[in-house]
XYZ file of C-alpha atoms in Angstrom:
345
model
C -5.510 -43.338 -23.675
C -7.802 -44.085 -20.784
C -9.622 -41.281 -18.921
C -8.996 -40.398 -15.313
C -11.610 -41.680 -12.849
C -14.082 -39.100 -11.733
C -13.858 -37.893 -8.112
C -16.044 -39.760 -5.676
C -18.798 -37.325 -4.701
C -21.462 -38.360 -2.259
C -24.820 -39.156 -3.760
C -27.772 -36.834 -3.227
C -29.151 -38.796 -0.336
C -25.804 -38.768 1.513
C -25.375 -35.007 0.862
C -28.882 -34.407 2.168
C -28.108 -36.383 5.216
C -24.916 -34.368 5.863
C -26.776 -31.098 5.529
C -29.247 -32.244 8.164
C -26.601 -33.286 10.610
C -24.345 -30.241 10.052
C -25.823 -27.290 11.941
C -24.677 -24.324 13.991
C -27.055 -21.768 15.406
C -26.439 -18.172 16.374
C -26.217 -18.940 20.093
C -23.397 -21.445 19.601
C -21.554 -19.034 17.296
C -21.906 -16.163 19.799
C -20.553 -18.422 22.589
C -17.457 -19.171 20.522
C -16.770 -15.516 19.873
C -17.302 -14.730 23.561
C -14.943 -17.578 24.558
C -12.210 -16.283 22.228
C -12.682 -12.818 23.605
C -12.209 -14.267 27.107
C -8.999 -16.065 26.030
C -7.598 -12.922 24.485
C -8.448 -10.935 27.614
C -6.513 -13.406 29.581
C -3.449 -12.644 27.424
C -3.844 -8.954 27.858
C -4.370 -9.181 31.607
C -1.306 -11.410 32.147
C 1.240 -10.161 29.650
C 4.548 -9.136 31.370
C 5.113 -5.553 30.168
C 8.721 -5.579 31.485
C 9.499 -8.405 29.068
C 7.706 -6.686 26.301
C 9.568 -3.469 26.857
C 12.904 -5.362 26.810
C 11.897 -7.099 23.600
C 10.799 -3.865 21.947
C 13.965 -2.006 22.911
C 16.030 -4.880 21.525
C 14.353 -4.535 18.153
C 14.593 -0.703 18.337
C 18.313 -0.782 19.064
C 19.093 -3.468 16.446
C 21.820 -2.243 14.071
C 21.255 -5.075 11.561
C 18.228 -6.955 10.420
C 15.447 -8.226 12.587
C 14.732 -11.852 11.478
C 11.683 -13.866 12.445
C 11.349 -17.572 12.240
C 8.841 -20.183 13.121
C 7.319 -23.505 11.898
C 3.781 -24.183 10.757
C 1.170 -21.678 11.797
C 3.720 -19.738 13.948
C 5.764 -19.476 10.874
C 2.983 -17.705 8.988
C 2.620 -15.306 11.882
C 6.416 -14.755 12.007
C 6.357 -13.910 8.300
C 3.493 -11.492 8.726
C 5.047 -9.676 11.633
C 8.268 -9.317 9.656
C 6.365 -7.848 6.672
C 4.632 -5.361 8.942
C 8.051 -4.147 10.175
C 9.291 -3.882 6.574
C 6.263 -1.672 5.638
C 7.276 0.629 8.474
C 10.806 0.978 7.095
C 12.400 -1.384 9.473
C 14.943 -3.921 8.164
C 13.358 -7.308 8.723
C 12.939 -10.656 6.990
C 11.562 -14.170 7.503
C 14.134 -16.867 7.908
C 12.912 -20.462 7.233
C 14.317 -22.676 9.969
C 14.725 -25.540 7.612
C 16.480 -23.492 4.792
C 18.636 -21.873 7.447
C 20.086 -25.193 8.380
C 20.875 -25.781 4.658
C 22.726 -22.571 3.937
C 20.387 -19.667 4.589
C 21.889 -19.073 7.984
C 24.778 -17.453 6.187
C 22.715 -14.255 6.102
C 22.984 -13.845 9.857
C 25.521 -11.503 11.401
C 26.399 -10.437 14.925
C 24.362 -7.187 14.383
C 21.145 -9.104 13.757
C 18.211 -10.115 15.967
C 16.515 -13.536 15.451
C 13.057 -13.870 16.969
C 11.790 -17.361 17.272
C 8.075 -18.026 17.544
C 6.767 -21.260 19.034
C 3.715 -21.990 21.172
C 5.237 -24.912 23.060
C 8.927 -23.841 22.874
C 9.646 -27.439 21.942
C 9.769 -27.128 18.169
C 12.710 -29.353 17.039
C 13.534 -27.281 13.953
C 13.992 -24.077 16.136
C 15.969 -25.944 18.851
C 18.371 -27.256 16.111
C 18.674 -23.698 14.815
C 19.605 -22.025 18.103
C 23.274 -23.157 18.448
C 23.855 -22.412 14.768
C 22.472 -18.959 15.018
C 24.371 -18.340 18.296
C 27.492 -19.229 16.514
C 26.793 -16.416 14.073
C 26.587 -13.928 16.947
C 22.958 -12.888 16.504
C 20.732 -11.954 19.507
C 18.269 -14.797 20.000
C 14.719 -14.011 21.439
C 12.077 -16.594 22.001
C 8.316 -15.829 21.937
C 6.548 -18.822 23.553
C 3.416 -19.651 25.471
C 4.429 -22.586 27.717
C 6.286 -21.907 31.012
C 9.742 -23.373 31.432
C 10.214 -24.533 27.849
C 13.487 -25.515 26.250
C 13.513 -22.771 23.548
C 13.142 -19.954 26.016
C 15.927 -21.391 28.163
C 18.248 -21.656 25.112
C 17.761 -18.123 23.900
C 19.356 -14.847 25.163
C 15.936 -13.403 25.900
C 12.458 -14.760 26.202
C 8.948 -13.304 26.228
C 6.133 -15.308 27.657
C 2.826 -14.971 25.780
C 0.136 -16.023 28.292
C -2.267 -18.536 26.857
C -5.329 -19.741 28.766
C -6.194 -22.328 26.195
C -7.020 -22.811 22.500
C -10.528 -22.125 21.356
C -10.467 -25.491 19.741
C -12.674 -27.863 21.861
C -9.713 -30.354 21.902
C -7.362 -27.560 22.964
C -5.229 -28.530 19.909
C -5.836 -26.415 16.823
C -3.617 -23.240 17.279
C -6.329 -20.600 16.826
C -5.960 -18.581 20.057
C -2.113 -18.919 20.412
C -1.567 -17.616 16.867
C -3.926 -14.783 17.454
C -2.015 -13.578 20.468
C 1.276 -13.955 18.641
C -0.146 -11.647 15.924
C -1.602 -9.198 18.332
C 1.684 -9.047 20.232
C 3.859 -8.677 17.137
C 1.615 -6.039 15.509
C 1.416 -3.926 18.788
C 5.187 -3.986 19.112
C 5.493 -2.947 15.550
C 3.345 0.177 16.205
C 5.409 0.889 19.310
C 8.553 0.818 17.104
C 6.824 3.072 14.513
C 6.100 5.696 17.182
C 9.554 5.400 18.684
C 11.109 6.027 15.329
C 8.752 9.008 14.726
C 7.661 7.627 11.381
C 5.756 10.288 9.455
C 2.596 9.678 7.371
C 4.642 10.636 4.238
C 7.418 8.150 5.104
C 4.774 5.382 5.610
C 3.113 6.354 2.288
C 6.450 6.119 0.517
C 6.592 2.442 1.494
C 3.132 1.806 -0.027
C 3.293 3.525 -3.419
C 0.890 1.125 -5.130
C -1.692 1.220 -2.467
C -4.552 3.719 -1.984
C -2.929 5.012 1.205
C 0.363 5.685 -0.582
C -1.217 7.171 -3.713
C -3.377 9.552 -1.628
C -0.229 10.842 0.202
C 2.255 10.771 -2.706
C 0.433 11.508 -5.931
C 0.152 15.208 -6.874
C -2.079 16.700 -9.511
C 0.898 16.986 -11.945
C 1.343 13.200 -11.622
C -2.158 12.325 -12.881
C -3.168 15.282 -15.034
C -3.526 15.179 -18.842
C -1.205 17.487 -20.685
C -0.574 19.270 -23.977
C -2.167 17.395 -26.899
C -4.681 15.765 -24.631
C -6.292 19.003 -23.645
C -9.666 19.944 -25.246
C -8.840 23.635 -25.905
C -10.475 26.361 -27.977
C -10.641 30.161 -28.240
C -13.448 32.273 -26.947
C -14.212 33.455 -30.409
C -14.802 29.909 -31.833
C -18.299 28.969 -32.733
C -19.785 26.306 -30.392
C -20.843 24.017 -33.306
C -17.315 24.168 -34.802
C -15.875 22.752 -31.544
C -18.192 19.706 -31.116
C -15.402 17.326 -32.220
C -12.970 18.838 -29.792
C -15.590 18.636 -27.044
C -16.315 14.998 -27.595
C -13.115 13.526 -28.836
C -10.780 14.114 -25.821
C -12.929 12.266 -23.331
C -13.016 15.107 -20.751
C -16.549 16.246 -21.270
C -15.516 19.811 -21.630
C -13.745 22.591 -23.569
C -11.058 24.685 -21.938
C -11.282 28.155 -23.289
C -7.933 30.007 -23.552
C -6.503 33.276 -24.938
C -3.421 33.624 -27.105
C -1.096 33.319 -24.193
C -2.754 30.086 -23.067
C -4.313 31.735 -20.038
C -7.574 30.168 -19.043
C -10.644 32.164 -19.729
C -13.318 29.625 -18.779
C -14.848 26.156 -19.450
C -17.654 24.882 -21.549
C -19.111 21.477 -20.679
C -21.331 18.964 -22.512
C -23.928 19.965 -19.991
C -23.593 23.619 -21.027
C -24.055 22.447 -24.604
C -27.338 20.715 -23.850
C -28.603 23.756 -21.808
C -27.608 26.181 -24.573
C -29.305 23.999 -27.200
C -32.548 23.860 -25.226
C -32.485 27.628 -24.531
C -31.303 28.942 -27.928
C -32.525 26.401 -30.403
C -31.153 27.160 -33.952
C -29.396 30.317 -32.618
C -26.741 28.020 -31.205
C -25.180 27.899 -34.711
C -24.128 31.535 -34.323
C -23.067 31.491 -30.715
C -19.455 31.459 -29.604
C -17.874 29.381 -26.890
C -16.790 32.523 -25.121
C -20.370 33.898 -24.950
C -21.680 30.727 -23.206
C -18.708 29.500 -21.214
C -18.325 29.439 -17.445
C -15.790 32.232 -16.626
C -15.411 31.225 -12.991
C -14.635 27.534 -12.980
C -13.046 25.526 -10.207
C -9.274 25.231 -10.793
C -6.318 23.663 -9.135
C -2.534 23.923 -9.146
C -0.097 21.187 -10.271
C 1.573 20.906 -6.820
C -1.808 20.191 -4.952
C -2.321 16.537 -3.808
C -4.444 14.461 -6.160
C -6.698 13.573 -3.307
C -7.459 17.234 -2.793
C -8.422 17.538 -6.432
C -10.926 14.749 -5.885
C -12.286 16.521 -2.744
C -12.571 19.801 -4.687
C -14.569 18.058 -7.463
C -17.025 16.577 -5.005
C -17.460 19.809 -2.983
C -20.834 21.612 -2.952
C -22.915 23.109 -4.339
C -22.603 20.581 -7.153
C -19.943 18.086 -8.102
C -17.809 18.530 -11.179
C -16.036 15.933 -13.369
C -12.840 17.897 -14.059
C -10.525 20.574 -12.875
C -8.301 22.692 -15.211
C -4.725 22.831 -13.899
C -3.308 26.325 -13.720
C 0.208 27.487 -12.892
C 1.041 30.653 -10.886
C 0.637 32.747 -14.033
C -2.853 31.515 -14.734
C -1.433 29.558 -17.714
C -3.352 26.324 -18.492
C -0.910 23.386 -18.174
C -3.314 20.433 -17.807
C -6.647 18.965 -16.771
C -7.406 16.423 -14.111
C -10.498 14.361 -14.437
C -12.508 12.333 -11.889
C -12.133 9.358 -14.238
C -8.454 9.815 -14.235
C -8.238 9.948 -10.523
C -10.291 6.817 -10.092
C -8.184 5.067 -12.716
C -5.124 5.950 -10.731
C -6.523 4.165 -7.699
C -7.531 7.159 -5.639
């Protein structure tokens, strides 16, 4: 069986020649960024806010789903804007114009809004989609950047996104037009967020796996160790008899309790080292209760996990754990810095 031919890479001399001819300096790069800034400023200075307001209200008052569609780069932007709305708790989805013409348009109803993104407003796939979507009774809204285009004329509503020119030297690559589409869509999304009075807690509920969601959702009781995982001992126990308990649970401490499971104090591996240096062989006769910290930092199970982390890092010196105590001072768990970090906080 023959082997596949190797890819044709330029030889070293050709590569060296390419490196010498390919160059961009800081001045040229700075000029490009300033030009893009100027093009974006043109958009902000010329956007019709009355059109934008009508568009935003149409989305806010939609009783069904807000669908976005587009082809090519505009399609990617349409998908992103839709996902932003979903993350804010707004029913939205991306509808592929090609797939829509082959069955997916069945998802559209008269309660829905269909937003069509196109720089030119002459995208054939979208123009073919319009009469079919209108037959389903959906509200059609065009977002375009060329005046007097066919798509804007065919839809129920149109928003003109002013475009001075593309940053591309040939005025072809859609790098500025897609930027203003994204800025427009995301700004409207935040306007909808404010109009719907979305709370931080509601936003977090839509992002349970992310750091934002975890910091607003997770409570201490969700991330603490419980029961058999707790490194507990009695105050009358000898320190040397509790070394296995101190080191085997991975918490770096002992939680000293009484017969009713009420917390008396904590004894850390740091306390062990200090006691050993100060007492020498006398440590064999010392009890945990005699050397433990009887005023440790504690936290309740209903506190937010992010508050536990802040409490651990608070002055005068950071700690690696917090005993979790209920209202009756009963030990019910322990939350560790390692556990919080592992949970993504």
